[in-house]
C-alpha positions as CSV (number, residue, x, y, z in Angstrom):
1,M,117.9,125.8,51.3
2,N,115.6,127.4,53.2
3,D,115.0,131.2,51.8
4,W,116.9,133.4,54.8
5,L,119.8,130.9,54.4
6,K,119.9,132.0,50.5
7,R,120.0,135.6,51.6
8,L,122.5,135.4,54.0
9,E,124.7,133.5,52.0
10,A,124.4,136.3,48.9
11,L,125.1,138.8,51.3
12,D,128.2,141.4,50.6
13,P,131.1,140.8,53.3
14,A,131.7,144.3,52.9
15,R,128.0,145.2,54.4
16,L,129.2,142.4,57.0
17,A,132.0,144.8,57.6
18,G,130.2,147.9,57.5
19,M,127.8,146.6,60.8
20,R,128.6,149.8,63.5
21,R,127.6,149.5,67.1
22,G,127.8,151.9,70.1
23,V,126.3,151.6,73.7
24,E,124.7,153.8,76.4
25,K,124.9,152.5,79.4
26,E,123.7,153.8,83.0
27,S,124.6,153.6,86.4
28,L,123.4,154.8,89.9
29,R,125.9,157.0,92.2
30,A,126.2,154.8,95.4
31,Q,127.8,156.4,98.5
32,P,130.3,154.2,99.5
33,T,129.5,153.0,102.6
34,G,125.5,151.8,103.2
35,A,125.2,151.2,99.6
36,S,122.6,154.1,99.7
37,L,121.9,156.2,97.0
38,A,124.9,159.6,96.8
39,L,122.6,162.5,96.8
40,T,124.9,164.5,95.5
41,P,125.2,167.0,92.6
42,H,126.3,165.5,89.4
43,P,129.8,166.3,89.4
44,T,131.3,169.6,87.9
45,A,134.0,167.5,87.0
46,L,132.4,165.8,84.5
47,G,131.1,168.5,82.8
48,S,127.8,169.4,81.3
49,A,125.5,167.2,81.5
50,L,123.5,168.9,79.2
51,T,126.0,169.4,76.8
52,H,128.9,166.3,77.5
53,E,129.7,164.0,74.6
54,T,130.1,161.2,76.5
55,V,129.3,161.5,80.0
56,T,125.2,162.7,81.0
57,T,122.8,161.4,83.7
58,D,119.6,160.0,83.1
59,F,116.3,160.4,85.1
60,S,118.5,161.6,88.0
61,E,121.0,163.8,89.2
62,S,122.7,160.6,90.4
63,Q,122.2,158.3,87.6
64,L,125.4,159.2,84.7
65,E,124.8,157.6,81.7
66,L,128.6,157.2,79.9
67,I,128.1,157.1,76.0
68,T,129.9,155.8,73.6
69,G,130.6,156.7,69.5
70,V,130.3,154.6,66.9
71,H,132.3,151.5,66.3
72,A,133.3,149.7,63.5
73,S,134.0,146.9,65.8
74,A,133.0,145.3,69.7
75,E,136.7,145.7,70.6
76,D,137.2,149.0,69.6
77,C,133.4,150.1,71.3
78,L,134.4,148.0,74.6
79,R,138.2,150.1,74.6
80,Q,136.4,153.5,74.7
81,L,133.2,152.5,77.2
82,T,136.3,151.0,79.0
83,E,138.1,154.9,79.1
84,I,135.2,156.5,80.2
85,H,135.0,154.4,83.1
86,Q,138.9,155.1,83.9
87,A,138.1,158.7,83.6
88,V,135.1,158.9,85.3
89,Y,136.1,157.2,88.4
90,R,139.2,159.4,88.7
91,S,136.3,162.1,89.3
92,L,133.5,160.5,91.5
93,G,136.0,161.0,94.8
94,D,134.8,157.3,96.7
95,E,131.6,157.5,95.3
96,L,130.7,153.9,93.6
97,M,129.4,153.5,90.3
98,W,126.4,151.2,91.4
99,V,126.7,147.9,89.1
100,S,123.3,146.2,89.2
101,S,120.2,147.2,87.0
102,M,117.9,147.3,89.7
103,P,119.0,150.0,92.4
104,C,120.6,150.5,95.9
105,Q,119.3,151.4,99.0
106,L,117.2,154.2,97.8
107,P,115.6,157.1,100.3
108,A,111.8,158.5,100.2
109,D,110.3,158.5,96.9
110,E,110.5,162.6,96.9
111,T,114.3,163.0,97.9
112,I,115.0,161.0,94.8
113,P,116.5,164.2,92.7
114,V,116.2,165.1,89.4
115,G,118.3,165.5,87.1
116,R,119.2,169.7,86.2
117,Y,120.6,170.6,83.0
118,G,121.1,174.4,83.3
119,A,119.0,177.3,82.8
120,S,118.1,177.2,78.9
121,N,114.8,176.5,77.6
122,I,116.1,173.1,76.6
123,G,118.2,172.5,79.6
124,R,114.7,173.3,82.1
125,A,112.5,171.1,79.1
126,K,114.9,168.3,80.5
127,S,114.1,168.4,84.2
128,V,110.4,169.5,83.2
129,Y,110.1,166.1,81.4
130,R,112.0,164.5,83.7
131,M,109.6,165.7,86.6
132,G,106.3,164.9,84.4
133,L,107.7,161.2,84.4
134,S,108.1,161.4,88.5
135,H,104.4,162.1,88.7
136,R,103.5,159.9,86.0
137,Y,105.4,156.8,87.3
138,G,107.4,157.6,90.6
139,R,110.9,157.7,91.2
140,R,111.7,154.7,92.3
141,M,111.0,153.1,89.0
142,Q,113.1,156.0,86.7
143,T,116.3,154.5,88.6
144,I,116.8,151.5,87.0
145,S,119.7,151.4,85.3
146,G,120.5,149.1,82.0
147,I,122.6,148.9,78.8
148,H,121.4,150.6,75.1
149,Y,122.8,148.6,71.8
150,N,122.8,151.3,69.0
151,W,123.3,149.2,66.2
152,S,123.4,149.6,62.0
153,M,124.3,148.2,58.5
154,P,124.6,149.4,55.4
155,G,121.9,149.1,53.1
156,L,118.6,148.4,55.1
157,D,115.9,150.5,54.5
158,N,112.8,151.5,56.6
159,A,110.9,147.8,55.8
160,D,114.1,145.6,56.3
161,H,114.5,147.5,59.9
162,F,110.6,147.4,60.7
163,A,111.4,143.8,59.9
164,L,113.7,143.8,62.0
165,I,112.3,145.0,64.8
166,R,109.2,142.8,64.7
167,N,111.6,139.5,64.8
168,F,113.6,141.3,67.2
169,R,110.4,141.6,70.2
170,R,109.6,137.7,68.6
171,H,112.8,136.1,70.0
172,S,114.0,138.8,72.7
173,F,113.0,136.3,75.2
174,L,116.6,134.7,74.4
175,L,118.4,138.1,75.6
176,L,116.2,138.2,79.0
177,T,117.4,134.4,79.6
178,L,121.0,134.8,78.2
179,F,121.5,138.0,79.6
180,G,119.5,139.3,82.3
181,A,121.1,140.0,85.4
182,S,118.4,141.2,87.8
183,P,116.8,138.5,89.3
184,A,116.5,140.3,93.1
185,L,116.2,143.5,94.3
186,C,116.3,145.6,97.5
187,A,113.3,145.8,99.1
188,S,113.6,149.3,99.5
189,F,112.5,149.9,95.3
190,V,108.8,148.1,96.1
191,A,108.3,149.6,99.5
192,G,104.5,150.0,99.7
193,R,103.5,148.3,97.0
194,E,102.1,145.3,95.4
195,H,105.1,142.9,94.2
196,G,104.4,139.4,94.0
197,L,108.6,138.8,95.0
198,Q,109.5,136.2,97.5
199,P,111.4,137.2,100.2
200,L,115.6,136.0,100.3
201,V,116.3,137.9,103.5
202,D,115.0,140.8,105.8
203,G,115.5,143.8,102.7
204,T,116.0,141.3,99.4
205,L,113.7,139.8,97.6
206,H,113.8,137.7,94.5
207,M,112.4,135.4,92.2
208,P,114.1,131.7,92.4
209,H,114.2,131.3,88.1
210,G,113.7,135.4,87.8
211,T,116.3,136.8,84.7
212,S,115.7,140.4,84.5
213,L,113.1,141.9,86.6
214,R,114.1,145.5,85.1
215,M,112.3,144.0,82.0
216,G,109.2,142.3,83.6
217,R,106.0,143.7,85.4
218,L,108.0,146.1,88.4
219,G,110.5,147.8,86.0
220,Y,109.4,149.9,83.1
221,Q,105.9,149.4,82.7
222,S,102.3,151.7,82.8
223,D,98.9,151.2,82.8
224,A,98.3,154.4,80.3
225,Q,101.3,152.8,78.2
226,A,99.5,148.8,78.4
227,S,96.9,151.0,76.4
228,L,99.1,151.6,73.4
229,S,98.8,149.3,71.0
230,V,101.9,150.3,68.4
231,S,101.9,147.9,65.5
232,Y,105.6,148.0,64.2
233,N,104.6,146.7,60.7
234,S,105.5,149.9,58.9
235,L,106.9,153.7,59.4
236,D,104.4,154.9,58.7
237,G,101.9,152.9,61.1
238,Y,104.6,153.1,64.1
239,A,104.4,157.2,63.9
240,A,101.4,157.4,63.3
241,S,100.9,155.7,66.6
242,L,103.2,157.8,68.3
243,Q,101.5,160.6,67.4
244,D,98.2,159.5,68.6
245,A,99.8,158.9,72.3
246,L,101.9,162.9,71.4
247,T,98.2,164.2,70.6
248,T,95.9,162.4,72.8
249,P,95.1,164.2,76.5
250,Y,95.2,161.6,79.1
251,P,92.5,161.8,81.6
252,A,94.9,160.9,84.8
253,Y,97.5,163.5,83.4
254,E,95.4,166.4,83.2
255,Q,94.2,165.7,87.0
256,V,98.2,166.2,87.2
257,G,98.3,169.7,85.1
258,V,100.8,171.0,83.4
259,M,102.0,173.6,86.5
260,N,101.0,173.4,90.2
261,P,99.3,176.2,92.4
262,G,102.7,177.5,92.9
263,G,103.2,178.1,88.9
264,E,106.2,175.3,88.8
265,Y,105.8,173.3,86.0
266,N,104.6,169.2,86.7
267,Q,104.6,167.7,83.1
268,L,105.4,169.3,79.9
269,S,101.8,167.9,78.6
270,T,99.2,166.2,79.7
271,T,99.6,164.2,76.8
272,L,99.8,160.4,77.0
273,L,103.6,160.7,76.0
274,Q,105.2,163.9,76.8
275,I,107.8,163.6,74.3
276,E,108.6,160.3,72.0
277,N,111.0,158.9,74.8
278,E,108.7,158.4,77.2
279,F,107.6,155.0,75.1
280,Y,108.9,152.4,77.0
281,G,110.0,149.6,74.4
282,T,112.8,146.7,74.1
283,I,113.4,148.3,71.2
284,R,113.4,151.7,69.0
285,P,113.9,153.2,65.6
286,K,116.0,155.8,66.1
287,R,117.3,158.2,63.5
288,T,120.4,161.5,64.1
289,I,117.9,164.6,65.1
290,R,119.2,168.5,64.6
291,S,119.0,170.8,67.2
292,G,115.7,171.3,67.8
293,E,114.2,168.6,65.8
294,R,111.3,166.3,67.1
295,P,112.4,162.9,66.7
296,L,109.4,161.6,64.9
297,H,109.8,164.6,62.2
298,A,113.3,162.7,62.1
299,L,112.2,159.8,61.2
300,R,109.9,160.7,59.5
301,E,111.9,162.7,57.1
302,R,115.0,161.1,56.7
303,G,114.1,157.2,57.2
304,V,115.3,154.5,60.1
305,E,119.3,155.2,60.7
306,Y,119.8,152.7,63.3
307,I,118.0,150.6,65.6
308,E,118.6,151.0,69.4
309,V,118.2,147.8,71.4
310,R,116.9,148.5,75.0
311,C,116.5,145.2,77.3
312,M,120.2,144.4,77.9
313,D,121.0,144.7,82.0
314,L,124.0,145.3,83.5
315,D,125.9,142.3,83.8
316,P,127.2,142.6,87.2
317,F,130.6,140.6,86.4
318,E,131.3,142.5,83.7
319,P,134.2,146.2,84.6
320,V,131.9,147.8,82.9
321,G,128.6,146.1,82.1
322,I,128.9,144.2,79.1
323,A,131.8,142.1,77.8
324,A,132.9,141.9,73.8
325,G,131.5,139.0,73.1
326,T,128.0,139.9,74.2
327,M,128.4,142.2,71.5
328,R,128.8,140.5,68.9
329,F,126.0,138.0,69.6
330,L,124.0,141.1,69.3
331,D,125.0,141.5,66.0
332,I,124.8,137.8,64.9
333,F,121.3,138.0,66.9
334,L,119.8,140.7,65.1
335,L,121.2,140.3,61.5
336,H,118.9,136.4,62.2
337,C,116.2,139.0,62.6
338,W,116.6,140.8,59.7
339,L,117.7,138.0,57.5
340,T,114.6,135.4,58.5
341,D,111.0,135.8,57.2
342,S,108.6,138.7,59.4
343,P,105.3,138.8,59.6
344,N,103.2,141.6,60.0
345,D,102.5,141.9,63.6
346,T,98.8,141.6,64.7
347,P,96.9,142.5,68.1
348,D,96.8,139.5,69.6
349,E,100.1,138.8,68.8
350,L,101.4,142.3,70.4
351,G,99.0,140.9,73.6
352,A,101.2,137.7,73.6
353,L,105.1,139.0,72.9
354,A,104.0,141.0,76.5
355,R,102.8,138.1,78.7
356,N,105.9,135.8,77.3
357,Q,108.4,139.0,78.7
358,H,106.8,138.7,81.6
359,R,107.1,135.2,82.1
360,T,110.6,134.9,80.7
361,A,111.4,137.7,82.9
362,S,110.0,136.5,86.4
363,A,111.0,132.6,85.4
364,G,112.6,132.4,82.8
365,R,115.0,129.7,83.9
366,E,111.9,127.5,85.4
367,P,112.1,124.2,84.3
368,G,109.8,123.7,81.4
369,L,108.6,127.3,81.0
370,K,106.2,127.8,78.1
371,L,105.8,130.7,75.7
372,E,103.8,131.3,74.0
373,R,104.2,130.6,69.8
374,R,101.8,131.8,66.7
375,G,98.3,130.2,68.6
376,T,100.0,127.5,70.5
377,E,102.8,126.9,73.2
378,V,106.2,126.0,73.3
379,S,109.2,125.6,75.6
380,L,111.5,128.2,76.2
381,R,114.2,126.1,75.9
382,D,113.6,124.1,72.9
383,W,112.7,127.5,70.9
384,G,115.9,129.3,72.0
385,R,117.9,125.6,70.9
386,E,116.4,125.7,67.5
387,L,117.5,129.9,67.4
388,L,120.3,129.2,68.4
389,A,121.0,126.5,66.1
390,E,119.8,128.9,63.5
391,F,122.7,131.0,64.4
392,A,125.5,128.9,63.5
393,P,125.9,129.8,59.9
394,I,125.5,133.9,60.9
395,A,128.4,133.6,62.7
396,A,130.3,132.0,60.6
397,K,129.5,134.2,58.1
398,I,130.8,137.4,59.6
399,D,133.3,135.6,60.7
400,A,135.1,134.7,57.1
401,A,134.2,138.4,56.0
402,L,135.4,139.8,59.4
403,G,138.8,137.0,60.3
404,G,139.0,135.2,62.9
405,S,136.5,133.1,65.3
406,L,135.4,136.2,67.4
407,Y,131.4,135.3,66.5
408,R,131.9,131.9,66.7
409,D,133.5,131.8,70.1
410,A,130.6,134.3,71.6
411,L,128.2,131.8,69.8
412,A,129.3,129.0,71.7
413,Q,129.6,130.6,74.7
414,A,126.0,131.4,74.5
415,V,125.1,127.8,73.2
416,E,126.8,126.7,76.1
417,R,125.2,128.9,79.0
418,W,121.9,127.9,77.6
419,D,122.3,124.3,78.0
420,T,124.3,124.6,81.4
421,P,121.7,127.0,83.1
422,D,123.3,127.6,86.0
423,Q,126.3,129.5,84.2
424,L,123.9,132.5,83.0
425,P,124.4,135.6,85.1
426,S,120.7,135.9,86.9
427,A,121.7,132.1,88.6
428,R,125.1,133.0,88.7
429,V,124.1,136.1,90.7
430,L,121.6,133.9,93.0
431,A,124.3,131.8,93.6
432,A,126.7,134.5,95.2
433,M,124.3,136.0,96.9
434,R,123.6,133.0,98.8
435,A,127.7,131.4,99.1
436,E,128.9,134.9,99.6
437,H,127.1,137.6,101.0
438,A,124.2,135.9,103.5
439,N,121.5,136.2,100.1
440,S,121.6,140.0,100.6
441,H,121.3,141.7,97.4
442,L,122.7,145.4,98.9
443,K,126.0,143.1,100.0
444,F,126.7,141.1,96.6
445,V,125.9,144.3,94.6
446,A,128.4,146.4,96.8
447,T,130.8,144.2,97.0
448,Q,130.8,144.0,93.3
449,S,131.0,148.3,92.9
450,E,133.7,148.1,94.8
451,G,135.7,145.0,93.5
452,T,134.8,146.6,89.6
453,R,135.9,150.4,90.4
454,R,139.2,149.2,92.0
455,H,139.6,146.6,89.0
456,V,139.2,149.7,86.4
457,L,141.4,152.2,88.2
458,A,144.3,149.5,88.4
459,Q,144.2,149.2,84.3
460,P,146.4,151.2,82.5
461,L,145.7,154.7,81.7
462,P,146.0,155.7,78.0
463,E,148.4,158.5,77.4
464,G,146.5,161.7,77.2
465,L,143.3,160.2,78.6
466,M,142.6,162.8,81.8
467,T,144.1,165.6,80.0
468,R,141.5,165.2,76.8
469,F,138.6,164.3,79.3
470,E,138.9,167.9,81.3
471,Q,139.2,169.6,77.9
472,S,136.0,168.0,77.3
473,A,134.5,168.4,80.6
474,R,135.5,172.2,80.3
475,A,134.0,172.7,76.2
476,S,131.1,170.8,77.7
477,L,130.2,174.2,80.1
478,D,131.6,176.6,77.5
479,A,128.7,175.1,75.2
480,Q,126.2,175.4,78.1
481,A,126.7,178.5,78.9
482,A,126.7,179.6,75.4
483,I,123.4,177.8,74.7
484,E,121.6,179.8,77.5
485,A,123.3,182.9,76.3
486,A,121.5,182.0,72.7
487,D,117.7,181.7,74.0
488,T,115.3,184.0,73.0
489,V,111.9,183.3,74.1
490,D,110.4,182.5,77.9
491,F,109.8,178.6,78.8
492,E,106.6,178.9,78.1
493,T,106.9,180.1,74.5
494,F,109.7,177.4,74.0
495,R,107.3,174.6,75.6
496,Q,104.5,175.4,73.4
497,Q,106.6,175.9,70.1
498,Y,108.3,172.5,70.6
499,L,104.9,170.5,71.5
500,D,103.6,172.1,68.7
501,P,101.9,168.8,66.8
502,A,103.2,170.6,63.5
503,Q,106.4,169.3,64.7
504,L,105.6,165.7,64.1
505,R,105.0,165.4,61.2
506,G,107.3,164.4,58.0
């Protein structure tokens, strides 16, 4: 028996029952006609984007982020995510939540509204950080939306978490292929840029075998961050790499400057990364932070608490962007990443993983596509099939611990999709565009978005949901006002104190 299978056999069922998960789901607000970005402010009925526990904004004032709590089951997580959608849709008027990861019709870059969080120092810092992102990468790139899946299991130490992360990065091509749902986009997203995409009809571009353009060269990528070679071999090494990026000035950003000649802030700092969250990755080690604490300090001081999976596209065929079965598959996948041997990464391997990600994103369904593995080339289809076969005892073990067959069912569905690529979400998107929407990405997503809105609003409303939601919105506005009233220093003093490298130490 393989060593990892022995570890699986010895795994206490109570630890499997102790798995926890939560979801953060981003969606643009779109106008009901014309499929264009809604330029209205974050609705007051949704409370304060700074302090609301379940509804905030991401980069843009027009980009909602819905956040569940921590849940013991995929069903409970999906239930809360659905309830948040029910409440939010009732607060949006006739605006839509755009159900694709790739954005709707976008206006000129400078008119995409940056998120606003009030007059407090921390609120201003969040807006200035986003202004920095717009200078560094452009606002269009920031309007891409996705699902973040936060996961933990009792008894994992820092070494366990980083071993899991290394294998996740090796095997994430499987997730991009199985769940990628962004093979096409509106041409407004790449206006004025080199893109390498193929036209379908006027206004729609695509890759015929693409899976997740969001995770490819047009997505969250940057030349500056490409110079970062962050190792995941230990918390110490990871933290040192990030600290260097957070404290080393970057010439192009020094030219932008912290402030413009008129005295307005361009960005929080001129370093390669303004803050930790600017570092793009398919997965992150995370730790809940205390008020005013830097995330890197929290990691160094108290260790990794959970991991955040960041490579999941919105599924336009699912009412809330993700299915419970997808969450269960992620649980299986993450357990496999932890249980199996995970050698240290090397600079050469990090380069190969980046190339694998780009190949999969742009051509993951291409027959015969090869990926790099340990210095040789291997078929994506064959490698994925090997992994899926190894998942079977893990799914069975979880079902034995929890009862039922939900995990084996989730794996069976994934295997069926792998063996029938036309069933993959990316293939279904292109097929639906072709069959029903004259190959128009905007028409397809607008129709799905309106249908999703109607579907969610037609679901029975849990008793007291809107009352609780309205109370939360009011409480969040009160909390924002209290934060604003409690500030005791000017913003520049706050900025310098927050960015002090001493705040990054453990």
